[in-house]
Amino acid sequence: MKKQKEVVVALDGSGNEKGNAAVVSAVNFALTMYPSLRLLIFGSSSLLDDLKRQNIDPKRYEFHLAQQTIPQDESPRAVIKGYPRAAMRYALEAVRDGEAQSAISGGGTGPLVALSRHILGTIGNYRPALAARIPVSTGKFALMLDLGANSAYKAQDLCDFACLGQAMARLSLNIEEPRIALLNIGIEEHKGPAILQEARSLIKADRSLYYVGFLEANRIFCGDADVIVTDGFTGNIALKAAEGVATLLGRGAGVKRFFARMARPEWLMPWQYNGSLLLGVNGTVVKSHNSAGNEAMAVAMVEAAKAALADFGSELASSLKKS
Amino acid sequence: MKKQKEVVVALDGSGNEKGNAAVVSAVNFALTMYPSLRLLIFGSSSLLDDLKRQNIDPKRYEFHLAQQTIPQDESPRAVIKGYPRAAMRYALEAVRDGEAQSAISGGGTGPLVALSRHILGTIGNYRPALAARIPVSTGKFALMLDLGANSAYKAQDLCDFACLGQAMARLSLNIEEPRIALLNIGIEEHKGPAILQEARSLIKADRSLYYVGFLEANRIFCGDADVIVTDGFTGNIALKAAEGVATLLGRGAGVKRFFARMARPEWLMPWQYNGSLLLGVNGTVVKSHNSAGNEAMAVAMVEAAKAALADFGSELASSLKKS
């Protein structure tokens, strides 16, 4: 049997609101699923205590104490200047220095994006974006981006997101010519704000992109497109609204609750798509929801391990530089 | 028994993509539910033929031939200048002239808003917005606006929407001090784009409004707020994403489909919240989805009848002028 090459994931153990339990459980899950995985874990001494209590093989991970935690809403400037000993920073530096093939963090989106850009640098002139695989039917996925890496944006940024999404779809969905759509309030050409008209022109003009048109939000999960391009604000609103309904339908009381559990397509559950990738920086960075529970955190860890195994960051960078 | 006062609804019979069948069925349903309702119907001769075939009491409606249909995407200027004999225009003129207490149309949002503003005029300096009741649990509703009356907007417009929504919540939800929230990507004060920060300051500074904070999209249907304020683009994206998931969960195949039908909370079905009200113009105007099927069109008709019975437009106008 061929021995699988070892891969290393750097884990920011400080960001999860649900505390150490979700982190420890995700660590356990990922190490079990990927025998060739090793972890660099950065966090508090209490996290180390909790890890030790789990009897995880000490050869599978290396723990480094990180004294600082970056608040979710810290300003980019303060993030870069003020936290030399933060777990998030250590994890990103491990990727930069080649000690890990990917980093995963449940820290704030703002701090993670700012610090990733600062430490890893961006690929060419691309504006980085957070992309997630979203389920479109059993075992099938589309990509959606940006999911919050940027607050302000221009039409050219949406065109960048289309390029980043195309490269990721080729790598992680194995689709050579992914269908690219722009999220909008109607499918007719004149619909929506001027910035979307302009973005459409830019994307259409780029012959390397296979643009299929505008997409309405009620069609996000229908598989009409492989890459759904939007801005960070709108992407957040759309996915959270969808998640809200999916969660509500999973509740109910009494017999309704039973029927709901039997009916619910597992592929649509929100925790299925935790773990978004920050595209456009030199290195692989996975963002987990900071409120992710055990299942969701494990999904994100697996995403980080898979990306590390595939050497996702370098592959993406070289594919973008070629085009 | 006290005889109910007669109310008249003016119906633009030209806008529904599903054709005459949905219109005729909704007419039948509304007339049956509201014995004191009379309709002014504007439309094509083929609609008249279809109405006649249904054996509807001819005393309950008055038909007027309208030669023109306004395309969904016609420009505001062309809408105002170019369609003197359009069914939509006739319906709005009937409201202006006091012949009907409300108008209902399934025409394009752009044309309907432009023509309503032109024919009915706006209330004070308020920027008109489309508001819908959205279900938050069995028999309970919140209001959400704007749902597409405006493409561009300023912070002051969001503050206007809060005032319009408050007035509507008092009238149609019977809530004296409705809780007002701003849709955003996080609940923390610093979250989201600058325009939302500014809108928050304006709304908070207005002592007549009961502002409860930002609301995330996954909480839209949870009843955390009575009035959810957003811009027309974001409102469309959020409701359509939610609708998409609700519809998907209602599908499935085989036994899953059975369970889904048994589990699904009826209050969450998209057709439950067809019929949004255009707030901020002098008169009551109800917008139906142009692709509304029979059930949804009937819901919108009932909304128009109820608004007419309550003299909604005048009540709203006087409540806004007082404050």
Coordinates of N, CA, C and O in Angstrom, one line a residue, chain B residues 122-221:
Chain B
T122 N -47.4 61.3 -3.6 CA -46.9 60.7 -2.4 C -47.4 61.5 -1.2 O -47.8 62.6 -1.3
I123 N -47.3 60.8 0.0 CA -47.6 61.4 1.2 C -46.4 62.2 1.8 O -45.4 61.6 2.0
G124 N -46.5 63.5 1.9 CA -45.4 64.3 2.4 C -44.2 64.0 1.6 O -44.2 63.9 0.4
N125 N -43.1 63.9 2.3 CA -41.8 63.6 1.7 C -41.4 62.2 1.8 O -40.2 61.8 1.5
Y126 N -42.3 61.3 2.2 CA -41.9 59.9 2.4 C -41.6 59.3 1.0 O -42.3 59.5 0.0
R127 N -40.6 58.5 1.0 CA -40.3 57.7 -0.2 C -41.1 56.4 -0.2 O -41.0 55.6 0.8
P128 N -41.9 56.2 -1.2 CA -42.8 55.0 -1.1 C -42.0 53.7 -1.1 O -40.9 53.6 -1.6
A129 N -42.6 52.7 -0.5 CA -41.9 51.4 -0.4 C -43.0 50.3 -0.4 O -44.2 50.5 -0.1
L130 N -42.6 49.1 -0.9 CA -43.5 48.0 -0.9 C -43.3 47.2 0.3 O -42.2 46.8 0.7
A131 N -44.4 46.9 1.0 CA -44.3 46.2 2.3 C -45.2 44.9 2.2 O -46.3 45.0 1.7
A132 N -44.7 43.9 2.8 CA -45.5 42.6 2.8 C -45.6 42.1 4.3 O -44.6 42.4 5.0
R133 N -46.7 41.5 4.6 CA -46.8 40.8 5.8 C -46.1 39.5 5.6 O -46.3 38.8 4.6
I134 N -45.1 39.1 6.5 CA -44.5 37.8 6.4 C -44.9 37.0 7.6 O -45.0 37.6 8.7
P135 N -45.1 35.7 7.4 CA -45.5 34.9 8.6 C -44.4 34.6 9.5 O -43.2 34.4 9.1
V136 N -44.6 34.7 10.8 CA -43.5 34.4 11.8 C -43.9 33.3 12.7 O -43.1 32.8 13.4
S137 N -45.1 32.9 12.6 CA -45.6 31.6 13.2 C -47.1 31.5 12.9 O -47.6 32.5 12.3
T138 N -47.7 30.5 13.3 CA -49.1 30.3 12.9 C -50.0 31.5 13.2 O -50.1 31.9 14.4
G139 N -50.5 32.2 12.2 CA -51.4 33.3 12.5 C -50.7 34.6 12.9 O -51.3 35.6 13.2
K140 N -49.4 34.6 13.1 CA -48.7 35.8 13.4 C -47.8 36.3 12.3 O -47.3 35.6 11.5
F141 N -47.7 37.7 12.2 CA -47.0 38.3 11.1 C -46.1 39.4 11.5 O -46.3 40.0 12.6
A142 N -45.1 39.6 10.7 CA -44.3 40.8 10.8 C -44.4 41.5 9.5 O -44.9 41.0 8.5
L143 N -43.9 42.7 9.4 CA -43.9 43.4 8.1 C -42.5 43.6 7.6 O -41.6 43.7 8.4
M144 N -42.3 43.5 6.3 CA -40.9 43.7 5.8 C -41.0 44.7 4.7 O -41.9 44.6 3.8
L145 N -40.1 45.6 4.6 CA -40.1 46.6 3.5 C -38.7 47.2 3.5 O -38.0 47.2 4.5
D146 N -38.3 47.7 2.3 CA -38.9 47.7 1.0 C -38.6 46.4 0.3 O -37.6 45.8 0.4
L147 N -39.6 46.0 -0.5 CA -39.4 44.8 -1.3 C -39.3 45.0 -2.8 O -39.6 44.2 -3.6
G148 N -38.8 46.2 -3.1 CA -38.5 46.4 -4.5 C -39.0 47.7 -5.2 O -38.9 47.8 -6.4
A149 N -39.6 48.6 -4.4 CA -40.1 49.8 -5.0 C -39.0 50.7 -5.4 O -39.1 51.5 -6.3
N150 N -37.8 50.6 -4.8 CA -36.7 51.4 -5.0 C -35.5 50.6 -5.4 O -35.2 49.6 -4.8
S151 N -34.7 51.1 -6.4 CA -33.4 50.4 -6.7 C -32.3 51.2 -5.9 O -31.5 50.5 -5.2
A152 N -32.2 52.5 -6.1 CA -31.2 53.2 -5.3 C -31.9 53.7 -4.0 O -33.1 53.9 -4.0
Y153 N -31.1 53.9 -3.0 CA -31.6 54.4 -1.7 C -30.6 55.1 -0.9 O -29.4 54.9 -1.1
K154 N -31.1 55.9 0.0 CA -30.2 56.6 1.0 C -30.6 56.2 2.4 O -31.6 55.6 2.6
A155 N -29.7 56.5 3.4 CA -30.0 56.2 4.8 C -31.4 56.8 5.2 O -32.2 56.1 5.9
Q156 N -31.7 58.0 4.7 CA -32.9 58.6 5.1 C -34.1 57.8 4.6 O -35.2 57.8 5.2
D157 N -34.0 57.2 3.4 CA -35.1 56.4 2.9 C -35.4 55.2 3.9 O -36.5 54.9 4.1
L158 N -34.3 54.6 4.4 CA -34.6 53.5 5.4 C -35.3 54.0 6.6 O -36.2 53.3 7.1
C159 N -35.0 55.2 7.0 CA -35.7 55.8 8.1 C -37.2 56.1 7.7 O -38.1 55.8 8.5
D160 N -37.4 56.5 6.5 CA -38.8 56.7 6.0 C -39.5 55.3 6.1 O -40.7 55.2 6.5
F161 N -38.8 54.3 5.6 CA -39.5 52.9 5.6 C -39.9 52.5 7.0 O -40.9 51.9 7.2
A162 N -39.0 52.9 8.0 CA -39.3 52.6 9.4 C -40.6 53.2 9.8 O -41.5 52.6 10.4
C163 N -40.8 54.5 9.4 CA -42.0 55.3 9.7 C -43.2 54.7 9.0 O -44.3 54.5 9.6
L164 N -43.1 54.3 7.8 CA -44.2 53.8 7.0 C -44.6 52.4 7.6 O -45.7 52.1 7.8
G165 N -43.6 51.6 7.9 CA -43.8 50.3 8.5 C -44.5 50.4 9.8 O -45.4 49.6 10.1
Q166 N -44.1 51.3 10.6 CA -44.7 51.5 12.0 C -46.2 51.8 11.8 O -47.0 51.2 12.5
A167 N -46.5 52.8 10.9 CA -47.9 53.1 10.7 C -48.7 51.9 10.2 O -49.8 51.7 10.6
M168 N -48.1 51.1 9.3 CA -48.8 50.0 8.8 C -49.0 48.9 9.9 O -50.1 48.3 10.0
A169 N -48.0 48.7 10.7 CA -48.1 47.7 11.8 C -49.2 48.1 12.7 O -49.9 47.2 13.2
R170 N -49.3 49.4 13.0 CA -50.4 49.8 13.9 C -51.8 49.5 13.3 O -52.7 49.0 14.0
L171 N -51.9 49.7 12.0 CA -53.2 49.5 11.3 C -53.5 48.1 11.1 O -54.6 47.6 11.3
S172 N -52.5 47.4 10.5 CA -52.9 46.0 10.0 C -52.4 44.9 11.0 O -52.9 43.8 10.8
L173 N -51.5 45.2 11.9 CA -51.1 44.1 12.9 C -51.7 44.5 14.3 O -51.5 43.7 15.2
N174 N -52.3 45.7 14.4 CA -52.8 46.1 15.7 C -51.7 46.1 16.8 O -52.0 45.7 17.9
I175 N -50.5 46.5 16.4 CA -49.4 46.6 17.4 C -49.2 48.1 17.6 O -48.7 48.8 16.7
E176 N -49.4 48.6 18.8 CA -49.3 50.1 19.0 C -47.8 50.5 18.9 O -47.5 51.6 18.3
E177 N -46.9 49.8 19.6 CA -45.5 50.2 19.5 C -44.7 49.1 18.8 O -44.0 48.3 19.5
P178 N -44.8 48.9 17.5 CA -44.1 47.8 16.8 C -42.6 47.9 17.0 O -42.0 49.0 16.9
R179 N -42.0 46.8 17.2 CA -40.5 46.7 17.3 C -39.9 46.8 15.9 O -40.2 46.0 15.1
I180 N -39.0 47.7 15.7 CA -38.4 48.0 14.4 C -37.0 47.5 14.4 O -36.2 47.9 15.2
A181 N -36.6 46.7 13.4 CA -35.3 46.2 13.2 C -34.8 46.5 11.8 O -35.5 46.6 10.9
L182 N -33.5 46.7 11.7 CA -32.8 46.9 10.4 C -32.1 45.6 10.0 O -31.3 45.0 10.8
L183 N -32.4 45.1 8.8 CA -31.7 43.8 8.4 C -30.3 44.1 8.1 O -29.9 45.0 7.4
N184 N -29.4 43.2 8.7 CA -28.0 43.5 8.5 C -27.2 42.1 8.6 O -27.9 41.1 8.9
I185 N -25.9 42.1 8.4 CA -25.2 40.9 8.4 C -24.7 40.5 9.8 O -23.9 39.5 9.9
G186 N -25.0 41.3 10.8 CA -24.6 40.9 12.1 C -25.4 41.8 13.1 O -26.0 42.8 12.6
I187 N -25.5 41.5 14.4 CA -26.3 42.3 15.3 C -25.4 43.3 16.0 O -25.9 44.3 16.6
E188 N -24.1 43.2 15.9 CA -23.2 44.1 16.6 C -23.3 45.5 15.9 O -23.4 45.6 14.7
E189 N -23.2 46.6 16.7 CA -23.4 47.9 16.2 C -22.5 48.3 15.0 O -22.9 49.1 14.2
H190 N -21.3 47.8 15.0 CA -20.3 48.2 14.0 C -20.5 47.4 12.7 O -19.9 47.7 11.6
K191 N -21.4 46.4 12.6 CA -21.5 45.5 11.5 C -22.1 46.2 10.3 O -23.0 47.1 10.4
G192 N -21.8 45.7 9.1 CA -22.4 46.1 7.9 C -21.9 47.4 7.3 O -21.0 48.1 7.8
P193 N -22.4 47.8 6.1 CA -22.0 49.0 5.4 C -22.3 50.3 6.1 O -23.2 50.3 6.9
A194 N -21.6 51.3 5.7 CA -21.8 52.7 6.3 C -23.2 53.2 6.3 O -23.7 53.8 7.2
I195 N -23.9 52.8 5.2 CA -25.3 53.4 5.0 C -26.2 52.8 6.1 O -27.1 53.5 6.6
L196 N -25.9 51.6 6.6 CA -26.8 51.0 7.6 C -26.4 51.6 9.0 O -27.3 51.8 9.9
Q197 N -25.2 52.0 9.2 CA -24.8 52.7 10.4 C -25.5 54.0 10.5 O -26.0 54.4 11.5
E198 N -25.5 54.7 9.3 CA -26.2 56.0 9.3 C -27.7 55.9 9.5 O -28.3 56.7 10.2
A199 N -28.3 54.9 8.9 CA -29.7 54.7 9.0 C -30.1 54.4 10.5 O -31.1 54.8 11.0
R200 N -29.2 53.6 11.1 CA -29.4 53.2 12.5 C -29.4 54.5 13.4 O -30.3 54.7 14.2
S201 N -28.5 55.4 13.1 CA -28.4 56.6 13.9 C -29.7 57.4 13.7 O -30.3 58.0 14.6
L202 N -30.2 57.5 12.4 CA -31.4 58.3 12.1 C -32.6 57.7 12.8 O -33.4 58.4 13.4
I203 N -32.7 56.4 12.8 CA -33.9 55.7 13.3 C -33.9 55.8 14.9 O -34.9 56.1 15.5
K204 N -32.7 55.7 15.4 CA -32.5 55.7 16.9 C -32.9 57.2 17.4 O -33.4 57.3 18.4
A205 N -32.5 58.2 16.6 CA -32.7 59.5 17.0 C -34.2 59.9 16.9 O -34.6 60.9 17.6
D206 N -35.0 59.2 16.2 CA -36.4 59.5 16.1 C -37.1 58.8 17.3 O -37.3 57.6 17.3
R207 N -37.5 59.7 18.2 CA -38.1 59.2 19.5 C -39.4 58.5 19.3 O -39.9 57.7 20.1
S208 N -40.1 58.7 18.1 CA -41.4 58.1 17.9 C -41.2 56.7 17.4 O -42.2 55.9 17.3
L209 N -40.0 56.2 17.1 CA -39.8 54.9 16.6 C -39.2 54.0 17.7 O -38.3 54.4 18.5
Y210 N -39.7 52.8 17.8 CA -39.2 51.8 18.8 C -38.2 50.9 18.1 O -38.6 49.8 17.6
Y211 N -36.9 51.3 18.1 CA -35.9 50.6 17.4 C -35.3 49.5 18.3 O -34.9 49.8 19.4
V212 N -35.2 48.3 17.8 CA -34.7 47.2 18.6 C -33.3 46.7 18.2 O -32.8 45.8 18.8
G213 N -32.8 47.2 17.1 CA -31.5 46.8 16.7 C -31.4 46.2 15.3 O -32.4 46.1 14.5
F214 N -30.2 45.7 15.0 CA -30.0 45.0 13.7 C -30.6 43.6 13.8 O -30.7 43.0 14.9
L215 N -31.0 43.0 12.7 CA -31.5 41.7 12.7 C -30.8 40.9 11.6 O -30.6 41.4 10.5
E216 N -30.4 39.6 11.9 CA -29.7 38.8 10.9 C -30.8 38.1 10.1 O -31.9 37.8 10.6
A217 N -30.4 37.7 8.8 CA -31.4 37.2 7.9 C -31.9 35.8 8.4 O -33.0 35.4 8.0
N218 N -31.1 35.1 9.2 CA -31.6 33.8 9.7 C -32.7 33.9 10.7 O -33.3 32.9 11.2
R219 N -32.9 35.2 11.2 CA -34.0 35.4 12.2 C -35.2 36.1 11.7 O -36.1 36.5 12.4
I220 N -35.3 36.2 10.3 CA -36.4 37.0 9.7 C -37.8 36.4 10.2 O -38.7 37.1 10.5
F221 N -37.9 35.0 10.2 CA -39.1 34.4 10.4 C -39.3 34.0 11.9 O -40.2 33.1 12.2

